[in-house]
XYZ file of C-alpha atoms in Angstrom:
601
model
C -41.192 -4.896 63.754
C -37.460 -5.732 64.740
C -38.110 -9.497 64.366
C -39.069 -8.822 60.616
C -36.199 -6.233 60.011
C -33.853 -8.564 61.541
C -35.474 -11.246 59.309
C -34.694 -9.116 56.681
C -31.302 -8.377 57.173
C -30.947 -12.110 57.322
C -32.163 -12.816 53.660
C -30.696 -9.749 52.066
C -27.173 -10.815 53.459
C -27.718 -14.353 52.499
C -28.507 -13.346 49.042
C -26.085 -11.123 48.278
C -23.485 -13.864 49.495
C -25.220 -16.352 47.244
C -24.546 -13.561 44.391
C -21.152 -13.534 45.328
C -20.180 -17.597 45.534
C -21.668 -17.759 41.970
C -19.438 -15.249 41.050
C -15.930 -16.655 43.098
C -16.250 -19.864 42.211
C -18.099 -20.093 38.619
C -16.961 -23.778 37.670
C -18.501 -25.366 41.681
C -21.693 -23.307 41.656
C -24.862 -22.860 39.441
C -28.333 -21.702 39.511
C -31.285 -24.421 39.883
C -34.513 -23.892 39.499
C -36.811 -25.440 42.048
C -40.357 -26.408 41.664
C -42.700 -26.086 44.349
C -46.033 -28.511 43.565
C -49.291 -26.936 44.486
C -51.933 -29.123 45.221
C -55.016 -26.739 46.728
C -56.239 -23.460 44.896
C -55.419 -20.883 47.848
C -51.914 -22.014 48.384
C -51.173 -20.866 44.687
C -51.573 -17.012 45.314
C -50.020 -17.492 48.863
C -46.433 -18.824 47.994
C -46.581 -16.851 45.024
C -46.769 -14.044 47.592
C -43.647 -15.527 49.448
C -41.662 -16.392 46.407
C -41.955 -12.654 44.938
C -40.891 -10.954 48.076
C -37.612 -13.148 47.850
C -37.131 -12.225 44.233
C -37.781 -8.026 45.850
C -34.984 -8.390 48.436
C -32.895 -10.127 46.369
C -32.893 -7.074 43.795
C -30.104 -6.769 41.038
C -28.431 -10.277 42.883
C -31.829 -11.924 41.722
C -30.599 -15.078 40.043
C -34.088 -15.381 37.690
C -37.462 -14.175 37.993
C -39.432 -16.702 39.382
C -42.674 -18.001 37.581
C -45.973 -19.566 38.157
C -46.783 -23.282 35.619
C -49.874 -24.773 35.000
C -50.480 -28.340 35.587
C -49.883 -29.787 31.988
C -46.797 -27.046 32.239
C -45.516 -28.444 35.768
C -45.792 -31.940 34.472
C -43.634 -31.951 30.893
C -40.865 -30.274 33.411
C -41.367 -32.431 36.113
C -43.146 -35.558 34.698
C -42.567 -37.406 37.661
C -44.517 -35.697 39.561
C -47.684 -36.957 40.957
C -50.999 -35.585 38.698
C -53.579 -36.260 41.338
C -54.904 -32.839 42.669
C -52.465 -31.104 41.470
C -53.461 -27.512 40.204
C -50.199 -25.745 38.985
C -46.312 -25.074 40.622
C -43.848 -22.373 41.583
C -40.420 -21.936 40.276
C -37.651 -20.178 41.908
C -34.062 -19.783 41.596
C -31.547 -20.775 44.178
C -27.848 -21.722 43.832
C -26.849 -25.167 44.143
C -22.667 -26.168 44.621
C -19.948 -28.912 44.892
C -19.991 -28.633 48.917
C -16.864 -30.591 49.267
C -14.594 -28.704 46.246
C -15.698 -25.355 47.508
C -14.248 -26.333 50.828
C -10.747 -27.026 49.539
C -11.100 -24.479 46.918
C -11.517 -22.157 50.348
C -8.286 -23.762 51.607
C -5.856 -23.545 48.812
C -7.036 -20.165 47.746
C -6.302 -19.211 51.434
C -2.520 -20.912 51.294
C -2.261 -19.303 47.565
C -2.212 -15.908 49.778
C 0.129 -16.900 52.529
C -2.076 -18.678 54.782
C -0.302 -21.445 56.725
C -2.820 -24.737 56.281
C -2.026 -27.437 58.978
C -4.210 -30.777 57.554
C -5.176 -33.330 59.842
C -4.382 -31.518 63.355
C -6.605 -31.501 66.639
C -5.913 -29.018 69.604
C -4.694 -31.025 72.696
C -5.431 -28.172 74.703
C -5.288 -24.416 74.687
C -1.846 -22.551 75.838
C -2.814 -19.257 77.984
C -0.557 -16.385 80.037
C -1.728 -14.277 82.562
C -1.805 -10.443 81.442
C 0.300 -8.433 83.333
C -2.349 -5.301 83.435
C -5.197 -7.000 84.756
C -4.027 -10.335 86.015
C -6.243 -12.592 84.295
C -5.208 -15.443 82.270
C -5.571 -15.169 77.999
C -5.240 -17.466 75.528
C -1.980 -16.810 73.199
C -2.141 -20.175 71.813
C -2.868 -23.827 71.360
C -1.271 -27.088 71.765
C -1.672 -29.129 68.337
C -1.422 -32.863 67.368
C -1.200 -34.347 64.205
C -3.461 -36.937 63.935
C -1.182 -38.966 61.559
C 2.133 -39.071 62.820
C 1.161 -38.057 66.544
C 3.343 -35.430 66.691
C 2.582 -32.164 69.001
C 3.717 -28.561 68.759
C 2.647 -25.441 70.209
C 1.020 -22.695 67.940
C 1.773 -19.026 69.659
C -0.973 -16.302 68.172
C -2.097 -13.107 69.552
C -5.591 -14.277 68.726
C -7.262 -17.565 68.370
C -10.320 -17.985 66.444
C -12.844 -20.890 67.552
C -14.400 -22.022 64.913
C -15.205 -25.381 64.951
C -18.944 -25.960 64.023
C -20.261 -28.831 65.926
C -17.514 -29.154 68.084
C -17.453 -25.576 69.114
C -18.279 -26.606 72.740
C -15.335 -28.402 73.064
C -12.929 -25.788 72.583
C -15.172 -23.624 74.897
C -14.606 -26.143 77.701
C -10.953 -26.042 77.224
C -11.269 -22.592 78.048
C -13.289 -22.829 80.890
C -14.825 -25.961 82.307
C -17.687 -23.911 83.511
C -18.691 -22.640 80.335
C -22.355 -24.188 79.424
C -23.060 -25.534 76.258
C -24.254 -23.126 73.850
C -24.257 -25.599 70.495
C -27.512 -27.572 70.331
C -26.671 -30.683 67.184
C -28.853 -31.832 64.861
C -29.039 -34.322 62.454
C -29.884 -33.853 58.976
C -29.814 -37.053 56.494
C -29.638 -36.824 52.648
C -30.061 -39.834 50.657
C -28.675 -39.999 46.983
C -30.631 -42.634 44.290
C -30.848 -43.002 40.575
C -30.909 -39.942 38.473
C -33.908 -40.913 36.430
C -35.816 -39.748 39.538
C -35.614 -36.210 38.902
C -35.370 -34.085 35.633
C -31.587 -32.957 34.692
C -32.389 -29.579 35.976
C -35.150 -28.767 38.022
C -35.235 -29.611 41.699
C -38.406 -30.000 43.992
C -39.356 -28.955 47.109
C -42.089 -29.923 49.662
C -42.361 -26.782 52.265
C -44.682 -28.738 54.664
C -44.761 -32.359 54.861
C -46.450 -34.992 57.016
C -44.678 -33.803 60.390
C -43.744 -29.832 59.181
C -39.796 -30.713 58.291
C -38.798 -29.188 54.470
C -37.521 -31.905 51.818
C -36.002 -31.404 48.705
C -35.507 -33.382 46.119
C -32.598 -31.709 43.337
C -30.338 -33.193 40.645
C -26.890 -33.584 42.026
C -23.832 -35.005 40.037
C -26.321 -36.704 37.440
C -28.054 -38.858 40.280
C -30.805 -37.377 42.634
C -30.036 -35.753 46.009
C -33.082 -36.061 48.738
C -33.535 -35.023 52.207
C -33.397 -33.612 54.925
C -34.464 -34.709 58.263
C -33.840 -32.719 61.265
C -33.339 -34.380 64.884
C -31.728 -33.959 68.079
C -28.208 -35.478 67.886
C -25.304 -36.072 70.119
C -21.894 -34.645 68.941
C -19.827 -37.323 66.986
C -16.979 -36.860 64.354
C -18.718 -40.088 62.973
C -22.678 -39.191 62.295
C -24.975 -42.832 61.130
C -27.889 -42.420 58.840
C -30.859 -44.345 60.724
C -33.124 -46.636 58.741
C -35.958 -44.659 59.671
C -34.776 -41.572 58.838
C -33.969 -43.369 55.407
C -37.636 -44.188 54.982
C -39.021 -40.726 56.410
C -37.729 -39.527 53.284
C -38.448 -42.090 50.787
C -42.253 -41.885 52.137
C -42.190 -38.438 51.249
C -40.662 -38.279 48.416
C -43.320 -40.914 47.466
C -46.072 -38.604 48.244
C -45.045 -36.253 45.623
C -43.903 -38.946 42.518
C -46.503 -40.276 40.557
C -47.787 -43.756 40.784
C -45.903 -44.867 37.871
C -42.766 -44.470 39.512
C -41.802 -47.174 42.080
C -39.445 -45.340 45.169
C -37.720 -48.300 46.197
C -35.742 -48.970 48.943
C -33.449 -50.550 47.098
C -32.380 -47.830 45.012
C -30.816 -45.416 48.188
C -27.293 -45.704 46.497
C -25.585 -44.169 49.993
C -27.326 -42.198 52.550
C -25.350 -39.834 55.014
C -26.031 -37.766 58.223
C -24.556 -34.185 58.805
C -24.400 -32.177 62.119
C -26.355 -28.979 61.919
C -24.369 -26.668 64.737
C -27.482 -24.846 65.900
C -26.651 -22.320 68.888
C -27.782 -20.000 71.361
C -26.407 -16.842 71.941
C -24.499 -16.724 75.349
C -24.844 -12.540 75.087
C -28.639 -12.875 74.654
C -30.544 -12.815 78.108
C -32.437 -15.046 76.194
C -29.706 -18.298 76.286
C -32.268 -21.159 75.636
C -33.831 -19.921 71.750
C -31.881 -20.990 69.164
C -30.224 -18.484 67.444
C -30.988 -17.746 63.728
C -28.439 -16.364 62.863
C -24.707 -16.562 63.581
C -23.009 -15.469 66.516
C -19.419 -14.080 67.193
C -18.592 -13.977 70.597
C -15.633 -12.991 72.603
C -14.844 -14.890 76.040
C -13.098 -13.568 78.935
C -9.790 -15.631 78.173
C -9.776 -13.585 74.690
C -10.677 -16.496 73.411
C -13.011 -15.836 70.041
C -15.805 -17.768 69.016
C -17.720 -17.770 65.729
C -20.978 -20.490 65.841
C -24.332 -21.081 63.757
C -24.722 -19.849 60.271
C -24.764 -21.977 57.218
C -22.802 -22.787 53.829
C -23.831 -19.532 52.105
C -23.291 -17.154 54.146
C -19.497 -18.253 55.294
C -17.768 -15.286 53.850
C -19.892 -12.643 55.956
C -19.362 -14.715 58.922
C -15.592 -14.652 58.215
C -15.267 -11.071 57.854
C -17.408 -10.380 60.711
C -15.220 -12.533 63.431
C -12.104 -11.325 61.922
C -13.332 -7.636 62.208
C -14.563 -8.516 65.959
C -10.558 -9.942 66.353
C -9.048 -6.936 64.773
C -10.798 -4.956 67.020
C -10.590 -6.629 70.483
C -6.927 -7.807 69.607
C -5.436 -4.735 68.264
C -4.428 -6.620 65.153
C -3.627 -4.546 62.183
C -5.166 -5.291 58.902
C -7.122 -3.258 56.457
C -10.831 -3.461 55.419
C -11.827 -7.406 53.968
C -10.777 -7.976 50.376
C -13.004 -11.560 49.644
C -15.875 -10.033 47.859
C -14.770 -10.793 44.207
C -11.691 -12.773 45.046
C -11.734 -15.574 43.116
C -11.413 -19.190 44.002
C -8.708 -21.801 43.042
C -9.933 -23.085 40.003
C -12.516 -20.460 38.972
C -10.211 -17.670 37.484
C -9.655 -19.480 34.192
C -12.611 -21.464 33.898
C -15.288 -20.929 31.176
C -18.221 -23.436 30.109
C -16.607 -24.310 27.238
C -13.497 -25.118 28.374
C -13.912 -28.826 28.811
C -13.792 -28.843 24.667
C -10.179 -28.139 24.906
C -9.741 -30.926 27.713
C -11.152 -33.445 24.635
C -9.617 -31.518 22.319
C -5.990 -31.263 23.289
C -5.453 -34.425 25.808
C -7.998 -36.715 23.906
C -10.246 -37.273 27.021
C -14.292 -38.578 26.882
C -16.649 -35.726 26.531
C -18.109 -36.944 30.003
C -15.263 -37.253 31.619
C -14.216 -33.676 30.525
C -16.947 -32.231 31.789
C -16.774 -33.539 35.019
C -12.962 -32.322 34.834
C -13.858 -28.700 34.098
C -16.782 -29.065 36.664
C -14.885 -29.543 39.602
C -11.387 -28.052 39.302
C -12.079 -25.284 36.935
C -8.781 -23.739 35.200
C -6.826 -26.888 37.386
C -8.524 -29.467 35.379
C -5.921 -29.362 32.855
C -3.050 -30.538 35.199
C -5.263 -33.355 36.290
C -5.792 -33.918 32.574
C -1.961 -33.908 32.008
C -1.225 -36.439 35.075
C -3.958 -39.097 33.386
C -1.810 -42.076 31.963
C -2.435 -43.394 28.090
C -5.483 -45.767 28.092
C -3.964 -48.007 25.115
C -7.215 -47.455 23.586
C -8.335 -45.883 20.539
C -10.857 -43.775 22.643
C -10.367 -42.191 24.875
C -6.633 -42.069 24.639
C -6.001 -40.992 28.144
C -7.955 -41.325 31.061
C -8.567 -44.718 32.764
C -11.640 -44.276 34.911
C -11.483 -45.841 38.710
C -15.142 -47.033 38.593
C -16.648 -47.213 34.785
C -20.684 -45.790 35.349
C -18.471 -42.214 36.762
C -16.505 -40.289 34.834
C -14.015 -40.307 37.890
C -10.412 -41.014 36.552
C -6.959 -42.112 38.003
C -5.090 -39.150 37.994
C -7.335 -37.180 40.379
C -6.044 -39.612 42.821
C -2.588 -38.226 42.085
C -3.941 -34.602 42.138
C -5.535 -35.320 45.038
C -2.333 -36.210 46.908
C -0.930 -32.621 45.425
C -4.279 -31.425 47.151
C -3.072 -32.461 50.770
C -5.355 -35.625 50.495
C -3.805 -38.147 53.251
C -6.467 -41.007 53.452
C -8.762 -43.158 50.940
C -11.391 -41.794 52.671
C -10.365 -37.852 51.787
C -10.489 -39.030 47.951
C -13.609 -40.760 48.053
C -15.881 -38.565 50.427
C -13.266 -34.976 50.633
C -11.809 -34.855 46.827
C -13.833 -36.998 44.418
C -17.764 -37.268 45.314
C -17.555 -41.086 44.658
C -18.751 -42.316 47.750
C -21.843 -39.758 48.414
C -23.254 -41.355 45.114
C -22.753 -44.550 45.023
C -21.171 -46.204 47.794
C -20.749 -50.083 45.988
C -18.959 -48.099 43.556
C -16.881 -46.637 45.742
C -16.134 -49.647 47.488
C -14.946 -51.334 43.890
C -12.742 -48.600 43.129
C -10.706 -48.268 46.780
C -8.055 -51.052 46.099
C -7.076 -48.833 43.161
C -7.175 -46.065 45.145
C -5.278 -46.950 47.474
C -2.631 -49.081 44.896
C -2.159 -45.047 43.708
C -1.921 -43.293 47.009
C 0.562 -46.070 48.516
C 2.930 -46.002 45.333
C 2.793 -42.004 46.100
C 2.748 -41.930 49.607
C 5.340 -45.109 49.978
C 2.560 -47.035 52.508
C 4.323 -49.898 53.566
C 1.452 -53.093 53.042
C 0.030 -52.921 56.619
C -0.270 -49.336 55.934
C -2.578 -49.548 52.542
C -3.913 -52.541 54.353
C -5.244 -50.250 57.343
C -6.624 -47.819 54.906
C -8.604 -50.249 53.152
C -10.512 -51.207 56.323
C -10.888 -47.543 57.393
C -11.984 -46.676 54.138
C -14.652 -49.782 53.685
C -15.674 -49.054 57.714
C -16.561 -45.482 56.279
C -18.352 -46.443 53.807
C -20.436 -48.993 55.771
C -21.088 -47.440 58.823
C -21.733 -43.570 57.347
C -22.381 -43.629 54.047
C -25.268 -46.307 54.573
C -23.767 -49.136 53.073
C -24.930 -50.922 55.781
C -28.437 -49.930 55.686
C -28.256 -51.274 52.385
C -26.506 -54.387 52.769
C -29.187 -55.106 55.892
C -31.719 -55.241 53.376
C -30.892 -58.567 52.669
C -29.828 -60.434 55.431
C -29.890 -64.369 56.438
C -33.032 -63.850 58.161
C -34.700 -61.920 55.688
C -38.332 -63.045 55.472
C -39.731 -64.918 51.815
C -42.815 -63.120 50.757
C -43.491 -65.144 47.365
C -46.773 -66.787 46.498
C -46.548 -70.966 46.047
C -46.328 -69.786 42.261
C -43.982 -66.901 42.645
C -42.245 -70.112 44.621
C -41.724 -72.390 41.910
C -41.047 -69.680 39.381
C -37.903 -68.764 40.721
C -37.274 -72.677 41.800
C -37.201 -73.503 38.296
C -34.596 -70.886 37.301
C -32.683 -71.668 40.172
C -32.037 -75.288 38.730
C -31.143 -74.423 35.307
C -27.972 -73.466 37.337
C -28.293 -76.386 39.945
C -28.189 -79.084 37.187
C -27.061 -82.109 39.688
C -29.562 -80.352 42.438
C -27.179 -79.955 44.660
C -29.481 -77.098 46.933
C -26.822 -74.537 46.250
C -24.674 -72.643 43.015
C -21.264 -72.104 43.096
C -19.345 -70.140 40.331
C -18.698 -73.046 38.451
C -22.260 -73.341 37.762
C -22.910 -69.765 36.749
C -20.103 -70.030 34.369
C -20.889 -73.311 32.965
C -24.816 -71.744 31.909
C -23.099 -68.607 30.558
C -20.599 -70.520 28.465
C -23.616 -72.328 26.931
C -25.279 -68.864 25.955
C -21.969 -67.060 24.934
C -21.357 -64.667 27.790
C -17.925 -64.222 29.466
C -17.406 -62.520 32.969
C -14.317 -62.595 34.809
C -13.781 -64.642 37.190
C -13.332 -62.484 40.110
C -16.302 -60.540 39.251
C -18.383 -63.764 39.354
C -16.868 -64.156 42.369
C -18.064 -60.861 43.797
C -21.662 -61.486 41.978
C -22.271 -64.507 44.310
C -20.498 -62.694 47.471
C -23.462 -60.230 47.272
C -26.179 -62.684 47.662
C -24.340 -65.630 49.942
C -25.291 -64.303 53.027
C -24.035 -66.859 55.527
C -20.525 -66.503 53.214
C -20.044 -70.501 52.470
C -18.927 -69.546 49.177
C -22.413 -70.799 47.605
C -25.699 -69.181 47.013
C -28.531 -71.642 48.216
C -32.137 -72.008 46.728
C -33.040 -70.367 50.231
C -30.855 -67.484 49.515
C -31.966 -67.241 46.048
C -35.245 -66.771 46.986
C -34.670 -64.600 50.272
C -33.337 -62.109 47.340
C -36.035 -62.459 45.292
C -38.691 -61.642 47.956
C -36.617 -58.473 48.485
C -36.639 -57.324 45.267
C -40.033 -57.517 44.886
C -41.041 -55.410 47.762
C -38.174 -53.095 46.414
C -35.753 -53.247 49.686
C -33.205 -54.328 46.654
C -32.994 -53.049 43.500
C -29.936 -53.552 40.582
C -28.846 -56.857 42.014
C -26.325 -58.428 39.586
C -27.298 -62.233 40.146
C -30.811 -61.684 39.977
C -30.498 -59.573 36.362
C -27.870 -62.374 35.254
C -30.075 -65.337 35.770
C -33.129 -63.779 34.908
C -31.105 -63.265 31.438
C -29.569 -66.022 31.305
C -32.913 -68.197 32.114
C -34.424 -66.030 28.932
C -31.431 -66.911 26.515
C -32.053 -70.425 27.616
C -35.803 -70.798 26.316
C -35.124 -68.629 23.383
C -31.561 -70.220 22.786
C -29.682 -66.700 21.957
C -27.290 -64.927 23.697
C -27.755 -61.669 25.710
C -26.156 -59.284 27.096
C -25.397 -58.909 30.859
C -25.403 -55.048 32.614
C -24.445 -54.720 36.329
C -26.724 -51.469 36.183
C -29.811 -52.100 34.105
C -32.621 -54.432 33.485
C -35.717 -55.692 35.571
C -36.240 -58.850 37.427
C-alpha cells in the first residue's frame, strides 16, 4: 500500500511539473501524442487500463484525453507502421521539449534575477572550517578553476549545493574519501535519422521489446528521434554510442515499421550516449535498490546533496534541496516563487509570432519558425544581428548549413549567450550536430570564422577548436560509427552481374582506364551533361569514398561503396547519386540534376 501511494505521489508530482514547463517555457515545449501499437486482443483493454489511470491522476493538468484507434485508424496516422497482426493502438499525451534551450533558458532566467552564472568552471577541491561549537569541520566553500583560462579562485558560501548529476560522487569524495558511491551510471543512446520515418506529429512507443527495455520513436526538429538503451556505464564527461547499441535500436525499430520501409544503417544521421545518474539513497537502510525517485541529502560536513530525478521534474527537486538548505543552514528566504515564472524567451512568445520575423526582417518562413521555436520573444534580436543575403529572398539570413534553417547570426547570439567553444554552438546552442552530424561538420569552419572574429582567436586558437569540435563530433556524436561503415576493408557483396554493372559506370569516368577517378574525371563527364559543382565540393565528394586518402577513388573503392549501400550500412552518398545520374544522362543524352540529399542508387 505505501509502495503504490509513493508511486503515486511520484506521477502526480511529475505531472503537475510537466503542466507547469508547458506553461514557463511555451515557445521550447509542446504536447505529442504518442501511439502505442497493439498487436494481441487482451493487451488492448489492459494498457487502455494503464493509460486512463494516467489521464485520472493527471486531472485538470491532463494535456488531452487519450483515445483508443482501430487498425485502418492507427495506420492513416502512422502509415509506417507495420500491418501484420496488428489489431488497433493507444494514444496518449506527453510533453516533448528543446532539452538543450530549456537548459540555458534555466540559466539566463536565473542571472536575469541576480544569480551569479560562472560558465566553464570545475571545483578543484572543497574549502571547509572547523565549527567552533562542535569542533567538526564544514564546508563554507569551494576552490574553482576555469577551465579556459586556468585561473582559480575561492567561492566562500554558507551553503554549498552538490548537484552534479553523474558526477555527484565526485564531489562526495572531496568531502570525505570514505564516502561510498551512491550514483550507479547508465547509458542511454538515442539515434536521430530521416524525418520521413515518422509522421510530423505523432510519436511511437514500444513498452516491451525483445529484452524488456522501452523505445520510442518521436518527431524531433523535423527528423526522427529513436532510442533508448539502458546499460551499466562508467562515469565519463565524454559518453561513445556503441555500434551495437546503434543496431539494438534500429532492430527494433524495424520490428514495428512496415516492410515497405527499409531501416538502414546508413541513414543514423548522429547517434549519442547520455549518463542516466541513477542512485541509492544513503538514508535508506536499504543502500543497494536504486532509488526512484530523487534524493536530497545532507552530509556531516554540511555539505548538501541533491541526486536522481529526471528532466521534468527539475523544478520540484530545486525547491525541495533549497528548502532542505534553508532549513539546515539557517538561510533566510521566503516560500519558492518558480511555479509560473516564466522563462527567457517565453514571456513574449506567441505561435504566430514568427509571421512578424518574415514580415518585418524579410526572413524564410522556415527559418522563422525555427527562430520563434527556440528563442521565443529573443528571436527578434537574433533576427536583427542576421546580415543582408544580397538576395531577392530571403533578404537577410544566410544559413550555416542549407537542408537547416540554422542561420549566422545565432552564432553571434550565441556568443551573447556565454557560448565559448564550437562545440557549445553546435551540440549546447544550435541542435546542429544531434541531427545531422556531416552537416555539422560542413558548417564548423564558418562557425568558427564567426566566433574567432568575435572572440579575437588568434589562428592556432580557431585552429584548436576546429579539431575539438570535429573530435566531438566523431567520437560522440557517432560520426565515427558512420564513417566505419565504409572502411578499406569493407567486404564486396555484389553478384558477377551486380559486378560488371557498376564496372561499366565506373569507366564512363575512367575513360583512359586508369583503375582509379580523380576530380578531373568527374568534372570532365559533368561538363559533357551540363552540370557544374564547385570545385572544392568535388573535392569533398571523392574525400568521402577514397578511403586509403590517395586523392583518387579506385574501381575497388567504388565498388566497396556500392556493396554498402546495398545492404544499407550507407545511405545518401553523394558519388554514388552523382554517377548513377550522371551514367543516366549519358544513355539518354540530357542533363540532370544533382542533390547531395535525395535520389536512389
Amino acid at each position: 500500500m505505501l509502495c503504490l501511494s509513493l508511486c503515486y505521489m511520484m506521477v502526480k508530482e511529475a505531472l503537475h511539473e510537466r503542466s507547469n514547463l508547458l506553461d514557463i517555457a511555451p515557445h521550447l515545449s509542446a504536447p505529442l501524442p504518442i501511439m502505442l501499437p497493439v498487436y494481441k486482443w487482451w493487451q488492448l483493454p489492459y494498457y487502455w487500463a494503464g493509460i486512463k489511470m494516467y489521464d485520472l491522476v493527471a486531472g485538470v493538468q491532463c494535456l488531452k484525453s487519450s483515445y483508443v484507434l482501430s487498425k485502418k485508424k492507427a495506420l492513416e496516422l502512422f502509415p509506417m507502421l507495420k500491418k501484420d497482426k496488428l489489431v488497433g493502438a493507444i494514444v496518449y499525451y506527453d510533453g516533448q521539449h528543446n532539452d538543450a534551450r530549456m537548459n540555458l533558458a534555466i540559466a539566463l532566467t536565473a542571472a536575469r534575477h541576480g544569480a551569479a552564472m560562472a560558465n566553464y568552471t570545475e571545483v578543484v577541491h572543497l574549502l571547509k572550517k572547523t565549527d567552533a561549537g562542535t569542533g567538526k569541520e564544514k564546508v563554507c566553500g569551494a576552490r574553482c578553476r576555469d577551465v579556459v583560462t586556468g585561473n582559480e579562485f575561492d567561492v566562500r558560501a554558507k551553503c554549498v549545493i552538490n548537484a552534479t548529476g553523474p558526477f555527484t560522487d565526485s564531489l562526495r569524495k572531496m568531502d570525505d574519501v570514505k564516502n561510498a558511491n551512491i550514483c550507479q551510471p547508465s547509458a542511454g543512446v538515442h539515434i536521430v535519422i530521416p524525418g520521413y520515418y515518422s509522421p510530423d506529429n505523432m510519436g511511437l512507443l514500444d513498452p516491451a521489446t525483445s529484452d524488456g527495455r522501452v523505445i520510442f520513436f518521436l518527431p524531433w526538429e523535423k527528423m526522427t528521434i529513436a532510442g533508448t538503451t539502458d546499460t551499466p556505464t562508467e562515469v565519463t564527461a565524454h559518453p561513445i554510442p556503441m555500434e551495437e547499441d546503434i543496431n539494438f535500436i534500429l532492430n527494433e525499430v524495424r520490428n514495428y515499421l512496415s516492410p515497405d520501409v527499409e531501416v538502414r544503417r546508413g541513414d543514423v544521421l548522429a547517434a549519442w550516449s547520455g549518463i542516466r545518474p541513477l542512485v541509492t539513497d544513503p538514508n535508506s537502510k536499504d543502500t543497494q535498490s536504486i532509488c526512484r525517485n530523487h534524493i536530497v541529502h545532507i552530509s556531516d560536513s554540511g555539505l548538501l546533496h541533491t541526486c536522481g530525478g529526471k528532466w521534468t521534474t527539475y523544478r520540484s527537486m530545486a525547491e525541495e534541496t533549497l528548502d532542505a538548505a534553508v532549513s539546515a543552514h539557517g538561510l533566510g528566504g521566503g516560500p519558492s516563487k518558480t511555479v509560473g515564472l516564466m522563462l527567457e524567451g517565453g514571456k513574449d512568445w506567441s505561435p504566430t509570432m514568427y509571421i512578424r520575423l518574415v514580415q518585418d526582417y524579410g526572413l524564410e518562413n522556415e527559418v522563422a519558425q525555427h527562430l520563434a521555436a527556440t528563442y521565443g520573444g529573443k528571436a527578434f534580436e537574433v533576427a536583427k544581428m542576421a546580415r543582408v543575403t544580397g538576395k531577392r529572398w530571403p533578404i537577410v539570413g544566410k544559413r550555416l548549413v542549407s537542408e537547416f534553417p540554422y542561420i549566422e547570426s545565432e552564432v553571434r547570439y550565441a556568443v551573447k549567450e556565454y557560448a565559448c567553444t564550437a562545440i557549445d554552438v553546435i551540440a549546447r546552442r544550435t541542435r546542429l550536430g544531434f541531427l545531422n552530424v556531416q552537416a555539422a561538420d560542413e558548417a564548423l569552419p564558418r562557425i568558427v570564422e564567426i566566433m574567432g572574429k568575435m572572440l579575437d582567436w588568434s589562428e592556432q586558437k580557431r585552429t584548436e577548436e576546429l579539431e575539438a569540435a570535429k573530435k566531438f563530433l566523431y567520437f560522440e556524436m557517432g560520426y565515427r560509427s558512420r564513417s566505419e561503415q565504409l572502411t578499406n576493408t569493407s567486404e564486396i557483396t555484389l553478384d558477377t552481374q551486380e559486378v560488371a554493372r557498376y564496372t561499366k559506370r565506373f569507366h564512363k569516368f575512367d575513360k583512359d582506364s586508369k583503375g582509379f577517378i580523380t576530380t578531373v574525371d568527374v568534372q570532365r563527364v559533368l561538363q559533357n551533361i551540363g552540370v557544374q559543382i564547385d570545385e572544392n565540393a568535388l573535392h569533398e565528394i571523392l574525400n568521402e569514398v577514397d578511403l586509403n586518402k590517395n586523392g583518387q577513388v579506385e574501381l575497388n573503392e567504388f565498388l566497396q561503396l556500392m556493396s554498402a549501400v546495398q545492404k544499407g550500412q550507407v545511405s545518401d552518398n553523394r558519388l554514388a547519386i552523382l554517377m548513377k545520374t550522371a551514367e543516366e544522362s549519358l544513355d539518354l543524352r540530357g542533363p540532370v540534376s544533382v542533390d547531395r540529399s535525395g535520389g536512389g542508387v
